[in-house]
JSON list of C-alpha atoms and ligand atoms in Angstrom, two decimals:
[
{"chain": "A", "resi": 1, "resn": "MET", "atom": "CA", "xyz": [10.15, 36.22, -52.04]},
{"chain": "A", "resi": 2, "resn": "LYS", "atom": "CA", "xyz": [7.12, 33.99, -52.18]},
{"chain": "A", "resi": 3, "resn": "GLN", "atom": "CA", "xyz": [7.37, 30.80, -50.08]},
{"chain": "A", "resi": 4, "resn": "PRO", "atom": "CA", "xyz": [6.04, 27.58, -51.58]},
{"chain": "A", "resi": 5, "resn": "LEU", "atom": "CA", "xyz": [2.72, 26.50, -50.12]},
{"chain": "A", "resi": 6, "resn": "TRP", "atom": "CA", "xyz": [4.11, 23.23, -48.78]},
{"chain": "A", "resi": 7, "resn": "LEU", "atom": "CA", "xyz": [6.75, 25.13, -46.79]},
{"chain": "A", "resi": 8, "resn": "ILE", "atom": "CA", "xyz": [4.13, 27.43, -45.26]},
{"chain": "A", "resi": 9, "resn": "LEU", "atom": "CA", "xyz": [1.94, 24.46, -44.29]},
{"chain": "A", "resi": 10, "resn": "PHE", "atom": "CA", "xyz": [4.95, 22.57, -42.92]},
{"chain": "A", "resi": 11, "resn": "SER", "atom": "CA", "xyz": [5.94, 25.59, -40.80]},
{"chain": "A", "resi": 12, "resn": "ILE", "atom": "CA", "xyz": [2.43, 25.88, -39.39]},
{"chain": "A", "resi": 13, "resn": "LEU", "atom": "CA", "xyz": [2.48, 22.17, -38.46]},
{"chain": "A", "resi": 14, "resn": "ILE", "atom": "CA", "xyz": [5.84, 22.52, -36.68]},
{"chain": "A", "resi": 15, "resn": "PHE", "atom": "CA", "xyz": [4.55, 25.59, -34.84]},
{"chain": "A", "resi": 16, "resn": "LEU", "atom": "CA", "xyz": [1.36, 23.86, -33.73]},
{"chain": "A", "resi": 17, "resn": "GLY", "atom": "CA", "xyz": [3.37, 20.80, -32.69]},
{"chain": "A", "resi": 18, "resn": "GLY", "atom": "CA", "xyz": [5.52, 23.03, -30.49]},
{"chain": "A", "resi": 19, "resn": "VAL", "atom": "CA", "xyz": [2.49, 24.62, -28.87]},
{"chain": "A", "resi": 20, "resn": "TYR", "atom": "CA", "xyz": [0.99, 21.22, -28.22]},
{"chain": "A", "resi": 21, "resn": "SER", "atom": "CA", "xyz": [4.08, 19.64, -26.69]},
{"chain": "A", "resi": 22, "resn": "ASN", "atom": "CA", "xyz": [5.48, 22.59, -24.74]},
{"chain": "A", "resi": 23, "resn": "GLY", "atom": "CA", "xyz": [2.51, 24.82, -24.18]},
{"chain": "A", "resi": 24, "resn": "GLN", "atom": "CA", "xyz": [0.47, 22.36, -22.17]},
{"chain": "A", "resi": 25, "resn": "THR", "atom": "CA", "xyz": [-0.72, 23.77, -18.90]},
{"chain": "A", "resi": 26, "resn": "ALA", "atom": "CA", "xyz": [-0.38, 21.82, -15.67]},
{"chain": "A", "resi": 27, "resn": "LYS", "atom": "CA", "xyz": [-4.16, 21.50, -15.59]},
{"chain": "A", "resi": 28, "resn": "GLN", "atom": "CA", "xyz": [-4.18, 19.90, -19.05]},
{"chain": "A", "resi": 29, "resn": "GLU", "atom": "CA", "xyz": [-1.38, 17.55, -18.03]},
{"chain": "A", "resi": 30, "resn": "VAL", "atom": "CA", "xyz": [-3.11, 16.48, -14.79]},
{"chain": "A", "resi": 31, "resn": "GLU", "atom": "CA", "xyz": [-6.49, 16.12, -16.47]},
{"chain": "A", "resi": 32, "resn": "LYS", "atom": "CA", "xyz": [-5.17, 13.78, -19.14]},
{"chain": "A", "resi": 33, "resn": "TRP", "atom": "CA", "xyz": [-6.09, 11.18, -16.52]},
{"chain": "A", "resi": 34, "resn": "LYS", "atom": "CA", "xyz": [-9.21, 10.89, -14.42]},
{"chain": "A", "resi": 35, "resn": "VAL", "atom": "CA", "xyz": [-8.68, 11.31, -10.69]},
{"chain": "A", "resi": 36, "resn": "HIS", "atom": "CA", "xyz": [-7.39, 7.97, -9.28]},
{"chain": "A", "resi": 37, "resn": "ASP", "atom": "CA", "xyz": [-7.63, 6.47, -12.78]},
{"chain": "A", "resi": 38, "resn": "PRO", "atom": "CA", "xyz": [-6.81, 2.74, -12.44]},
{"chain": "A", "resi": 39, "resn": "ASP", "atom": "CA", "xyz": [-5.51, 2.74, -16.03]},
{"chain": "A", "resi": 40, "resn": "ARG", "atom": "CA", "xyz": [-2.91, 5.42, -15.38]},
{"chain": "A", "resi": 41, "resn": "PRO", "atom": "CA", "xyz": [0.47, 3.71, -15.79]},
{"chain": "A", "resi": 42, "resn": "MET", "atom": "CA", "xyz": [2.55, 3.00, -12.69]},
{"chain": "A", "resi": 43, "resn": "PRO", "atom": "CA", "xyz": [6.04, 4.48, -12.78]},
{"chain": "A", "resi": 44, "resn": "PRO", "atom": "CA", "xyz": [9.07, 2.20, -13.08]},
{"chain": "A", "resi": 45, "resn": "VAL", "atom": "CA", "xyz": [10.60, 0.74, -9.92]},
{"chain": "A", "resi": 46, "resn": "VAL", "atom": "CA", "xyz": [14.05, 2.00, -8.91]},
{"chain": "A", "resi": 47, "resn": "ASP", "atom": "CA", "xyz": [16.01, 0.44, -6.05]},
{"chain": "A", "resi": 48, "resn": "PRO", "atom": "CA", "xyz": [17.21, 3.35, -3.92]},
{"chain": "A", "resi": 49, "resn": "GLY", "atom": "CA", "xyz": [19.79, 1.24, -2.05]},
{"chain": "A", "resi": 50, "resn": "PRO", "atom": "CA", "xyz": [19.82, 0.50, 1.65]},
{"chain": "A", "resi": 51, "resn": "ALA", "atom": "CA", "xyz": [18.48, 2.88, 4.31]},
{"chain": "A", "resi": 52, "resn": "GLY", "atom": "CA", "xyz": [21.02, 5.11, 5.99]},
{"chain": "A", "resi": 53, "resn": "ASN", "atom": "CA", "xyz": [21.33, 6.83, 9.35]},
{"chain": "A", "resi": 54, "resn": "PRO", "atom": "CA", "xyz": [19.16, 9.83, 10.13]},
{"chain": "A", "resi": 55, "resn": "VAL", "atom": "CA", "xyz": [20.22, 12.79, 7.96]},
{"chain": "A", "resi": 56, "resn": "PRO", "atom": "CA", "xyz": [21.72, 15.48, 10.24]},
{"chain": "A", "resi": 57, "resn": "ALA", "atom": "CA", "xyz": [19.81, 18.77, 10.27]},
{"chain": "A", "resi": 58, "resn": "PRO", "atom": "CA", "xyz": [21.74, 21.75, 8.91]},
{"chain": "A", "resi": 59, "resn": "SER", "atom": "CA", "xyz": [22.50, 24.61, 11.31]},
{"chain": "A", "resi": 60, "resn": "ASP", "atom": "CA", "xyz": [19.71, 26.89, 10.04]},
{"chain": "A", "resi": 61, "resn": "ALA", "atom": "CA", "xyz": [17.00, 24.22, 10.23]},
{"chain": "A", "resi": 62, "resn": "ILE", "atom": "CA", "xyz": [14.10, 24.25, 12.68]},
{"chain": "A", "resi": 63, "resn": "ILE", "atom": "CA", "xyz": [13.87, 20.86, 14.35]},
{"chain": "A", "resi": 64, "resn": "LEU", "atom": "CA", "xyz": [10.26, 19.66, 14.26]},
{"chain": "A", "resi": 65, "resn": "PHE", "atom": "CA", "xyz": [10.91, 16.22, 15.74]},
{"chain": "A", "resi": 66, "resn": "ASP", "atom": "CA", "xyz": [14.16, 14.92, 17.21]},
{"chain": "A", "resi": 67, "resn": "GLY", "atom": "CA", "xyz": [12.84, 11.60, 18.48]},
{"chain": "A", "resi": 68, "resn": "LYS", "atom": "CA", "xyz": [12.22, 12.75, 22.06]},
{"chain": "A", "resi": 69, "resn": "ASP", "atom": "CA", "xyz": [8.79, 14.38, 22.25]},
{"chain": "A", "resi": 70, "resn": "LEU", "atom": "CA", "xyz": [5.92, 16.00, 20.36]},
{"chain": "A", "resi": 71, "resn": "SER", "atom": "CA", "xyz": [6.45, 19.45, 21.86]},
{"chain": "A", "resi": 72, "resn": "GLN", "atom": "CA", "xyz": [6.41, 21.06, 18.39]},
{"chain": "A", "resi": 73, "resn": "TRP", "atom": "CA", "xyz": [3.06, 19.42, 17.49]},
{"chain": "A", "resi": 74, "resn": "THR", "atom": "CA", "xyz": [-0.62, 19.52, 18.42]},
{"chain": "A", "resi": 75, "resn": "ASP", "atom": "CA", "xyz": [-3.65, 17.52, 17.35]},
{"chain": "A", "resi": 76, "resn": "GLY", "atom": "CA", "xyz": [-6.22, 19.01, 14.96]},
{"chain": "A", "resi": 77, "resn": "LYS", "atom": "CA", "xyz": [-7.88, 20.94, 17.79]},
{"chain": "A", "resi": 78, "resn": "GLY", "atom": "CA", "xyz": [-4.74, 22.50, 19.19]},
{"chain": "A", "resi": 79, "resn": "GLN", "atom": "CA", "xyz": [-4.58, 19.97, 22.05]},
{"chain": "A", "resi": 80, "resn": "PRO", "atom": "CA", "xyz": [-1.43, 17.94, 22.81]},
{"chain": "A", "resi": 81, "resn": "ALA", "atom": "CA", "xyz": [-0.65, 15.41, 20.05]},
{"chain": "A", "resi": 82, "resn": "ARG", "atom": "CA", "xyz": [-1.44, 11.88, 21.20]},
{"chain": "A", "resi": 83, "resn": "TRP", "atom": "CA", "xyz": [0.77, 9.83, 18.92]},
{"chain": "A", "resi": 84, "resn": "LYS", "atom": "CA", "xyz": [3.18, 7.38, 20.54]},
{"chain": "A", "resi": 85, "resn": "VAL", "atom": "CA", "xyz": [6.83, 8.36, 21.00]},
{"chain": "A", "resi": 86, "resn": "GLU", "atom": "CA", "xyz": [9.39, 5.64, 21.70]},
{"chain": "A", "resi": 87, "resn": "ASN", "atom": "CA", "xyz": [12.88, 4.56, 20.66]},
{"chain": "A", "resi": 88, "resn": "GLY", "atom": "CA", "xyz": [13.51, 7.79, 18.78]},
{"chain": "A", "resi": 89, "resn": "TYR", "atom": "CA", "xyz": [10.43, 7.74, 16.59]},
{"chain": "A", "resi": 90, "resn": "MET", "atom": "CA", "xyz": [6.78, 8.77, 16.75]},
{"chain": "A", "resi": 91, "resn": "GLU", "atom": "CA", "xyz": [4.03, 6.41, 15.62]},
{"chain": "A", "resi": 92, "resn": "VAL", "atom": "CA", "xyz": [0.51, 7.16, 14.44]},
{"chain": "A", "resi": 93, "resn": "VAL", "atom": "CA", "xyz": [-2.09, 6.12, 17.02]},
{"chain": "A", "resi": 94, "resn": "ALA", "atom": "CA", "xyz": [-5.20, 5.34, 15.00]},
{"chain": "A", "resi": 95, "resn": "LYS", "atom": "CA", "xyz": [-8.23, 7.55, 15.60]},
{"chain": "A", "resi": 96, "resn": "THR", "atom": "CA", "xyz": [-6.29, 10.23, 17.49]},
{"chain": "A", "resi": 97, "resn": "GLY", "atom": "CA", "xyz": [-6.28, 12.29, 14.32]},
{"chain": "A", "resi": 98, "resn": "ALA", "atom": "CA", "xyz": [-3.69, 14.12, 12.26]},
{"chain": "A", "resi": 99, "resn": "ILE", "atom": "CA", "xyz": [-1.02, 16.11, 14.05]},
{"chain": "A", "resi": 100, "resn": "ARG", "atom": "CA", "xyz": [0.24, 19.51, 12.99]},
{"chain": "A", "resi": 101, "resn": "THR", "atom": "CA", "xyz": [3.15, 21.79, 13.78]},
{"chain": "A", "resi": 102, "resn": "LYS", "atom": "CA", "xyz": [2.60, 24.60, 16.25]},
{"chain": "A", "resi": 103, "resn": "GLN", "atom": "CA", "xyz": [4.55, 26.88, 13.98]},
{"chain": "A", "resi": 104, "resn": "ASN", "atom": "CA", "xyz": [3.24, 27.96, 10.56]},
{"chain": "A", "resi": 105, "resn": "PHE", "atom": "CA", "xyz": [5.27, 27.74, 7.36]},
{"chain": "A", "resi": 106, "resn": "GLY", "atom": "CA", "xyz": [5.11, 28.93, 3.76]},
{"chain": "A", "resi": 107, "resn": "ASP", "atom": "CA", "xyz": [7.92, 28.32, 1.26]},
{"chain": "A", "resi": 108, "resn": "CYS", "atom": "CA", "xyz": [10.21, 25.70, 2.75]},
{"chain": "A", "resi": 109, "resn": "GLN", "atom": "CA", "xyz": [12.59, 22.79, 2.45]},
{"chain": "A", "resi": 110, "resn": "LEU", "atom": "CA", "xyz": [11.28, 19.90, 4.54]},
{"chain": "A", "resi": 111, "resn": "HIS", "atom": "CA", "xyz": [13.07, 16.70, 5.53]},
{"chain": "A", "resi": 112, "resn": "VAL", "atom": "CA", "xyz": [10.97, 13.79, 6.81]},
{"chain": "A", "resi": 113, "resn": "GLU", "atom": "CA", "xyz": [11.92, 10.18, 7.58]},
{"chain": "A", "resi": 114, "resn": "TRP", "atom": "CA", "xyz": [9.24, 7.51, 7.85]},
{"chain": "A", "resi": 115, "resn": "ALA", "atom": "CA", "xyz": [8.78, 3.75, 7.95]},
{"chain": "A", "resi": 116, "resn": "SER", "atom": "CA", "xyz": [5.78, 1.56, 7.31]},
{"chain": "A", "resi": 117, "resn": "PRO", "atom": "CA", "xyz": [4.99, -1.44, 9.55]},
{"chain": "A", "resi": 118, "resn": "VAL", "atom": "CA", "xyz": [6.86, -4.68, 8.90]},
{"chain": "A", "resi": 119, "resn": "LEU", "atom": "CA", "xyz": [3.68, -6.63, 9.42]},
{"chain": "A", "resi": 120, "resn": "VAL", "atom": "CA", "xyz": [1.95, -6.07, 6.08]},
{"chain": "A", "resi": 121, "resn": "LYS", "atom": "CA", "xyz": [-1.78, -5.78, 6.67]},
{"chain": "A", "resi": 122, "resn": "GLY", "atom": "CA", "xyz": [-4.38, -4.59, 4.18]},
{"chain": "A", "resi": 123, "resn": "GLU", "atom": "CA", "xyz": [-3.88, -3.60, 0.57]},
{"chain": "A", "resi": 124, "resn": "GLY", "atom": "CA", "xyz": [-4.13, -0.65, -1.79]},
{"chain": "A", "resi": 125, "resn": "GLN", "atom": "CA", "xyz": [-4.82, 2.61, 0.03]},
{"chain": "A", "resi": 126, "resn": "ASN", "atom": "CA", "xyz": [-5.23, 0.78, 3.35]},
{"chain": "A", "resi": 127, "resn": "LEU", "atom": "CA", "xyz": [-1.70, -0.57, 3.36]},
{"chain": "A", "resi": 128, "resn": "ALA", "atom": "CA", "xyz": [0.29, 1.72, 5.64]},
{"chain": "A", "resi": 129, "resn": "ASN", "atom": "CA", "xyz": [-1.23, 5.03, 4.57]},
{"chain": "A", "resi": 130, "resn": "SER", "atom": "CA", "xyz": [-0.30, 8.41, 6.00]},
{"chain": "A", "resi": 131, "resn": "GLY", "atom": "CA", "xyz": [0.75, 11.68, 4.42]},
{"chain": "A", "resi": 132, "resn": "VAL", "atom": "CA", "xyz": [2.85, 14.79, 4.73]},
{"chain": "A", "resi": 133, "resn": "PHE", "atom": "CA", "xyz": [0.69, 17.85, 4.20]},
{"chain": "A", "resi": 134, "resn": "LEU", "atom": "CA", "xyz": [2.30, 21.14, 3.28]},
{"chain": "A", "resi": 135, "resn": "MET", "atom": "CA", "xyz": [0.25, 24.00, 4.71]},
{"chain": "A", "resi": 136, "resn": "ASN", "atom": "CA", "xyz": [-2.15, 21.31, 6.00]},
{"chain": "A", "resi": 137, "resn": "ILE", "atom": "CA", "xyz": [-3.59, 21.28, 2.44]},
{"chain": "A", "resi": 138, "resn": "TYR", "atom": "CA", "xyz": [-1.16, 19.84, -0.11]},
{"chain": "A", "resi": 139, "resn": "GLU", "atom": "CA", "xyz": [-0.32, 16.15, 0.42]},
{"chain": "A", "resi": 140, "resn": "VAL", "atom": "CA", "xyz": [2.76, 14.16, -0.44]},
{"chain": "A", "resi": 141, "resn": "GLN", "atom": "CA", "xyz": [1.39, 10.65, -0.01]},
{"chain": "A", "resi": 142, "resn": "VAL", "atom": "CA", "xyz": [2.95, 8.24, 2.46]},
{"chain": "A", "resi": 143, "resn": "LEU", "atom": "CA", "xyz": [2.09, 4.63, 1.64]},
{"chain": "A", "resi": 144, "resn": "ASP", "atom": "CA", "xyz": [3.77, 1.25, 1.40]},
{"chain": "A", "resi": 145, "resn": "CYS", "atom": "CA", "xyz": [4.04, 0.65, -2.35]},
{"chain": "A", "resi": 146, "resn": "TYR", "atom": "CA", "xyz": [6.76, -1.92, -2.14]},
{"chain": "A", "resi": 147, "resn": "LYS", "atom": "CA", "xyz": [4.97, -4.61, -4.14]},
{"chain": "A", "resi": 148, "resn": "ASN", "atom": "CA", "xyz": [1.60, -3.03, -3.28]},
{"chain": "A", "resi": 149, "resn": "LYS", "atom": "CA", "xyz": [-0.70, -1.98, -6.10]},
{"chain": "A", "resi": 150, "resn": "THR", "atom": "CA", "xyz": [-2.90, 1.08, -5.92]},
{"chain": "A", "resi": 151, "resn": "TYR", "atom": "CA", "xyz": [-3.85, 3.90, -8.29]},
{"chain": "A", "resi": 152, "resn": "ALA", "atom": "CA", "xyz": [-0.86, 5.81, -9.62]},
{"chain": "A", "resi": 153, "resn": "ASP", "atom": "CA", "xyz": [-1.86, 9.26, -8.37]},
{"chain": "A", "resi": 154, "resn": "GLY", "atom": "CA", "xyz": [-2.26, 7.88, -4.83]},
{"chain": "A", "resi": 155, "resn": "MET", "atom": "CA", "xyz": [0.90, 5.78, -4.55]},
{"chain": "A", "resi": 156, "resn": "THR", "atom": "CA", "xyz": [3.93, 6.50, -2.38]},
{"chain": "A", "resi": 157, "resn": "ALA", "atom": "CA", "xyz": [5.29, 10.03, -2.93]},
{"chain": "A", "resi": 158, "resn": "ALA", "atom": "CA", "xyz": [2.40, 10.98, -5.23]},
{"chain": "A", "resi": 159, "resn": "LEU", "atom": "CA", "xyz": [1.20, 14.56, -5.09]},
{"chain": "A", "resi": 160, "resn": "TYR", "atom": "CA", "xyz": [-2.13, 13.10, -4.17]},
{"chain": "A", "resi": 161, "resn": "ALA", "atom": "CA", "xyz": [-4.79, 12.93, -6.89]},
{"chain": "A", "resi": 162, "resn": "GLN", "atom": "CA", "xyz": [-2.60, 14.91, -9.30]},
{"chain": "A", "resi": 163, "resn": "TYR", "atom": "CA", "xyz": [0.85, 13.49, -10.04]},
{"chain": "A", "resi": 164, "resn": "PRO", "atom": "CA", "xyz": [2.34, 10.01, -9.56]},
{"chain": "A", "resi": 165, "resn": "PRO", "atom": "CA", "xyz": [6.06, 10.10, -8.75]},
{"chain": "A", "resi": 166, "resn": "MET", "atom": "CA", "xyz": [8.40, 9.77, -11.73]},
{"chain": "A", "resi": 167, "resn": "VAL", "atom": "CA", "xyz": [9.67, 6.48, -10.28]},
{"chain": "A", "resi": 168, "resn": "ASN", "atom": "CA", "xyz": [8.72, 4.10, -7.47]},
{"chain": "A", "resi": 169, "resn": "ALA", "atom": "CA", "xyz": [11.68, 4.43, -5.08]},
{"chain": "A", "resi": 170, "resn": "CYS", "atom": "CA", "xyz": [10.16, 2.47, -2.16]},
{"chain": "A", "resi": 171, "resn": "ARG", "atom": "CA", "xyz": [12.18, 0.50, 0.31]},
{"chain": "A", "resi": 172, "resn": "PRO", "atom": "CA", "xyz": [10.67, -2.64, 1.87]},
{"chain": "A", "resi": 173, "resn": "PRO", "atom": "CA", "xyz": [8.26, -2.25, 4.81]},
{"chain": "A", "resi": 174, "resn": "GLY", "atom": "CA", "xyz": [9.99, -1.53, 8.11]},
{"chain": "A", "resi": 175, "resn": "GLU", "atom": "CA", "xyz": [12.98, 0.23, 6.53]},
{"chain": "A", "resi": 176, "resn": "TRP", "atom": "CA", "xyz": [13.48, 3.96, 7.01]},
{"chain": "A", "resi": 177, "resn": "GLN", "atom": "CA", "xyz": [12.73, 6.12, 4.00]},
{"chain": "A", "resi": 178, "resn": "THR", "atom": "CA", "xyz": [13.29, 9.81, 3.39]},
{"chain": "A", "resi": 179, "resn": "TYR", "atom": "CA", "xyz": [11.38, 12.64, 1.77]},
{"chain": "A", "resi": 180, "resn": "ASP", "atom": "CA", "xyz": [13.11, 15.87, 0.91]},
{"chain": "A", "resi": 181, "resn": "ILE", "atom": "CA", "xyz": [10.48, 18.33, -0.21]},
{"chain": "A", "resi": 182, "resn": "ILE", "atom": "CA", "xyz": [11.01, 21.78, -1.67]},
{"chain": "A", "resi": 183, "resn": "PHE", "atom": "CA", "xyz": [7.78, 23.71, -1.59]},
{"chain": "A", "resi": 184, "resn": "ARG", "atom": "CA", "xyz": [6.77, 27.07, -2.96]},
{"chain": "A", "resi": 185, "resn": "ARG", "atom": "CA", "xyz": [3.34, 28.06, -1.70]},
{"chain": "A", "resi": 186, "resn": "PRO", "atom": "CA", "xyz": [0.61, 29.48, -3.93]},
{"chain": "A", "resi": 187, "resn": "ARG", "atom": "CA", "xyz": [0.17, 33.23, -3.95]},
{"chain": "A", "resi": 188, "resn": "PHE", "atom": "CA", "xyz": [-3.06, 35.16, -3.46]},
{"chain": "A", "resi": 189, "resn": "ASP", "atom": "CA", "xyz": [-3.49, 38.92, -3.44]},
{"chain": "A", "resi": 190, "resn": "ASP", "atom": "CA", "xyz": [-4.99, 40.98, -0.60]},
{"chain": "A", "resi": 191, "resn": "LYS", "atom": "CA", "xyz": [-8.47, 40.35, -1.93]},
{"chain": "A", "resi": 192, "resn": "GLY", "atom": "CA", "xyz": [-7.94, 36.62, -2.07]},
{"chain": "A", "resi": 193, "resn": "GLN", "atom": "CA", "xyz": [-7.55, 36.52, -5.84]},
{"chain": "A", "resi": 194, "resn": "PHE", "atom": "CA", "xyz": [-5.31, 33.74, -7.12]},
{"chain": "A", "resi": 195, "resn": "ILE", "atom": "CA", "xyz": [-1.91, 34.93, -8.39]},
{"chain": "A", "resi": 196, "resn": "SER", "atom": "CA", "xyz": [0.30, 31.84, -8.78]},
{"chain": "A", "resi": 197, "resn": "PRO", "atom": "CA", "xyz": [0.18, 28.10, -8.03]},
{"chain": "A", "resi": 198, "resn": "ALA", "atom": "CA", "xyz": [2.17, 25.93, -5.62]},
{"chain": "A", "resi": 199, "resn": "TRP", "atom": "CA", "xyz": [5.30, 24.22, -6.94]},
{"chain": "A", "resi": 200, "resn": "VAL", "atom": "CA", "xyz": [6.70, 21.05, -5.42]},
{"chain": "A", "resi": 201, "resn": "THR", "atom": "CA", "xyz": [9.96, 19.18, -5.83]},
{"chain": "A", "resi": 202, "resn": "VAL", "atom": "CA", "xyz": [10.33, 15.87, -4.00]},
{"chain": "A", "resi": 203, "resn": "PHE", "atom": "CA", "xyz": [13.22, 13.47, -3.49]},
{"chain": "A", "resi": 204, "resn": "HIS", "atom": "CA", "xyz": [12.17, 10.02, -2.23]},
{"chain": "A", "resi": 205, "resn": "ASN", "atom": "CA", "xyz": [15.13, 8.16, -0.77]},
{"chain": "A", "resi": 206, "resn": "ASN", "atom": "CA", "xyz": [17.39, 10.72, -2.49]},
{"chain": "A", "resi": 207, "resn": "ILE", "atom": "CA", "xyz": [15.81, 10.05, -5.90]},
{"chain": "A", "resi": 208, "resn": "LEU", "atom": "CA", "xyz": [14.06, 12.87, -7.71]},
{"chain": "A", "resi": 209, "resn": "VAL", "atom": "CA", "xyz": [10.38, 11.99, -8.06]},
{"chain": "A", "resi": 210, "resn": "HIS", "atom": "CA", "xyz": [8.81, 15.42, -8.72]},
{"chain": "A", "resi": 211, "resn": "ASN", "atom": "CA", "xyz": [10.72, 18.13, -10.51]},
{"chain": "A", "resi": 212, "resn": "ASN", "atom": "CA", "xyz": [9.04, 21.44, -9.73]},
{"chain": "A", "resi": 213, "resn": "ALA", "atom": "CA", "xyz": [5.56, 20.02, -10.32]},
{"chain": "A", "resi": 214, "resn": "GLU", "atom": "CA", "xyz": [2.81, 22.61, -10.50]},
{"chain": "A", "resi": 215, "resn": "LEU", "atom": "CA", "xyz": [-0.17, 21.80, -8.30]},
{"chain": "A", "resi": 216, "resn": "ILE", "atom": "CA", "xyz": [-3.51, 22.72, -9.81]},
{"chain": "A", "resi": 217, "resn": "GLY", "atom": "CA", "xyz": [-5.19, 23.13, -6.41]},
{"chain": "A", "resi": 218, "resn": "PRO", "atom": "CA", "xyz": [-5.58, 21.36, -3.04]},
{"chain": "A", "resi": 219, "resn": "THR", "atom": "CA", "xyz": [-4.96, 17.60, -3.04]},
{"chain": "A", "resi": 220, "resn": "THR", "atom": "CA", "xyz": [-8.14, 15.80, -2.05]},
{"chain": "A", "resi": 221, "resn": "HIS", "atom": "CA", "xyz": [-9.74, 12.38, -2.40]},
{"chain": "A", "resi": 222, "resn": "LYS", "atom": "CA", "xyz": [-11.66, 11.75, -5.65]},
{"chain": "A", "resi": 223, "resn": "ALA", "atom": "CA", "xyz": [-11.67, 15.42, -6.61]},
{"chain": "A", "resi": 224, "resn": "ARG", "atom": "CA", "xyz": [-9.48, 18.16, -8.01]},
{"chain": "A", "resi": 225, "resn": "PRO", "atom": "CA", "xyz": [-10.90, 21.36, -6.60]},
{"chain": "A", "resi": 226, "resn": "PRO", "atom": "CA", "xyz": [-9.51, 24.76, -7.62]},
{"chain": "A", "resi": 227, "resn": "TYR", "atom": "CA", "xyz": [-7.37, 26.92, -5.35]},
{"chain": "A", "resi": 228, "resn": "LYS", "atom": "CA", "xyz": [-9.06, 28.70, -2.49]},
{"chain": "A", "resi": 229, "resn": "ALA", "atom": "CA", "xyz": [-7.31, 31.64, -0.84]},
{"chain": "A", "resi": 230, "resn": "HIS", "atom": "CA", "xyz": [-5.55, 30.83, 2.43]},
{"chain": "A", "resi": 231, "resn": "PRO", "atom": "CA", "xyz": [-2.98, 32.46, 4.71]},
{"chain": "A", "resi": 232, "resn": "ASP", "atom": "CA", "xyz": [0.67, 32.72, 3.61]},
{"chain": "A", "resi": 233, "resn": "ARG", "atom": "CA", "xyz": [1.76, 30.49, 6.45]},
{"chain": "A", "resi": 234, "resn": "LEU", "atom": "CA", "xyz": [0.05, 27.37, 7.81]},
{"chain": "A", "resi": 235, "resn": "PRO", "atom": "CA", "xyz": [1.13, 24.26, 9.76]},
{"chain": "A", "resi": 236, "resn": "ILE", "atom": "CA", "xyz": [2.77, 21.18, 8.31]},
{"chain": "A", "resi": 237, "resn": "SER", "atom": "CA", "xyz": [0.61, 18.17, 9.19]},
{"chain": "A", "resi": 238, "resn": "LEU", "atom": "CA", "xyz": [0.96, 14.39, 9.26]},
{"chain": "A", "resi": 239, "resn": "GLN", "atom": "CA", "xyz": [-2.03, 12.23, 8.48]},
{"chain": "A", "resi": 240, "resn": "ASP", "atom": "CA", "xyz": [-3.70, 9.63, 10.68]},
{"chain": "A", "resi": 241, "resn": "HIS", "atom": "CA", "xyz": [-5.12, 7.17, 8.15]},
{"chain": "A", "resi": 242, "resn": "GLY", "atom": "CA", "xyz": [-5.33, 4.41, 10.73]},
{"chain": "A", "resi": 243, "resn": "SER", "atom": "CA", "xyz": [-1.98, 2.77, 9.96]},
{"chain": "A", "resi": 244, "resn": "PRO", "atom": "CA", "xyz": [0.87, 2.65, 12.51]},
{"chain": "A", "resi": 245, "resn": "ILE", "atom": "CA", "xyz": [3.35, 4.59, 10.36]},
{"chain": "A", "resi": 246, "resn": "ARG", "atom": "CA", "xyz": [6.50, 5.78, 12.13]},
{"chain": "A", "resi": 247, "resn": "PHE", "atom": "CA", "xyz": [8.25, 9.11, 11.66]},
{"chain": "A", "resi": 248, "resn": "ARG", "atom": "CA", "xyz": [11.64, 10.32, 12.88]},
{"chain": "A", "resi": 249, "resn": "ASN", "atom": "CA", "xyz": [14.10, 13.17, 12.30]},
{"chain": "A", "resi": 250, "resn": "ILE", "atom": "CA", "xyz": [11.85, 15.90, 10.87]},
{"chain": "A", "resi": 251, "resn": "TRP", "atom": "CA", "xyz": [13.40, 19.30, 10.16]},
{"chain": "A", "resi": 252, "resn": "ILE", "atom": "CA", "xyz": [12.56, 22.27, 8.03]},
{"chain": "A", "resi": 253, "resn": "ARG", "atom": "CA", "xyz": [14.33, 25.26, 6.50]},
{"chain": "A", "resi": 254, "resn": "GLU", "atom": "CA", "xyz": [12.24, 28.36, 5.84]},
{"chain": "A", "resi": 255, "resn": "LEU", "atom": "CA", "xyz": [12.71, 29.80, 2.36]},
{"chain": "A", "resi": 256, "resn": "GLU", "atom": "CA", "xyz": [10.93, 33.13, 2.77]},
{"chain": "B", "resi": 1, "resn": "MG", "atom": "MG1", "xyz": [-2.41, 9.65, 2.71]}
]
């Protein structure tokens, strides 16, 4: 039976519409906006409720920081980490550099608690900046964005330079906040050829802010470079961006 022309054209339009809305690659989605585009809309603010007690680590977790010492961490050169430890938390000591875990990790579930200084100093990216780096390469931004404006892809809980969080779930400065990160590392073959990207799910203060987001490469400042082959397991690192951010109760579950 011959279909009327209008029906054929209509079907083609519906098909193309489907390809456009569902077939978009992560790269196309990320590149809809320039890196750190000031016009990229900020996500809506959601009040996560008051801070709670430290979340107990499950029995199969590896404890990376229990508030007592930095024995699981080194500085960037493999020397003892020089951040301050007191009252059950560690605090960034400016200019001592990022710290990283002694142990290497690939796919994982990571729990981190952090707080920004009560004394609000600076603005934008200089207001209480740090970061949680999966594999020392892929950053979940730590920043005080409680009433602080910055570019959307660099705000609190952003997958830096790629995805803003779905909502702004910040607590006020000084209050403890949580990240629960589920990370699947990128895959490369024996020859270093790219096989599959990294996927990241993040809960900020128990609120879903990234739902299996596909990273298009390493997260860097003002650039979106492509993937470069790296080992299957690398350290978790915490950034020294000069702000006295505090961390406590860090634990990880290996997923591979
Ligand atoms: Mg940062």
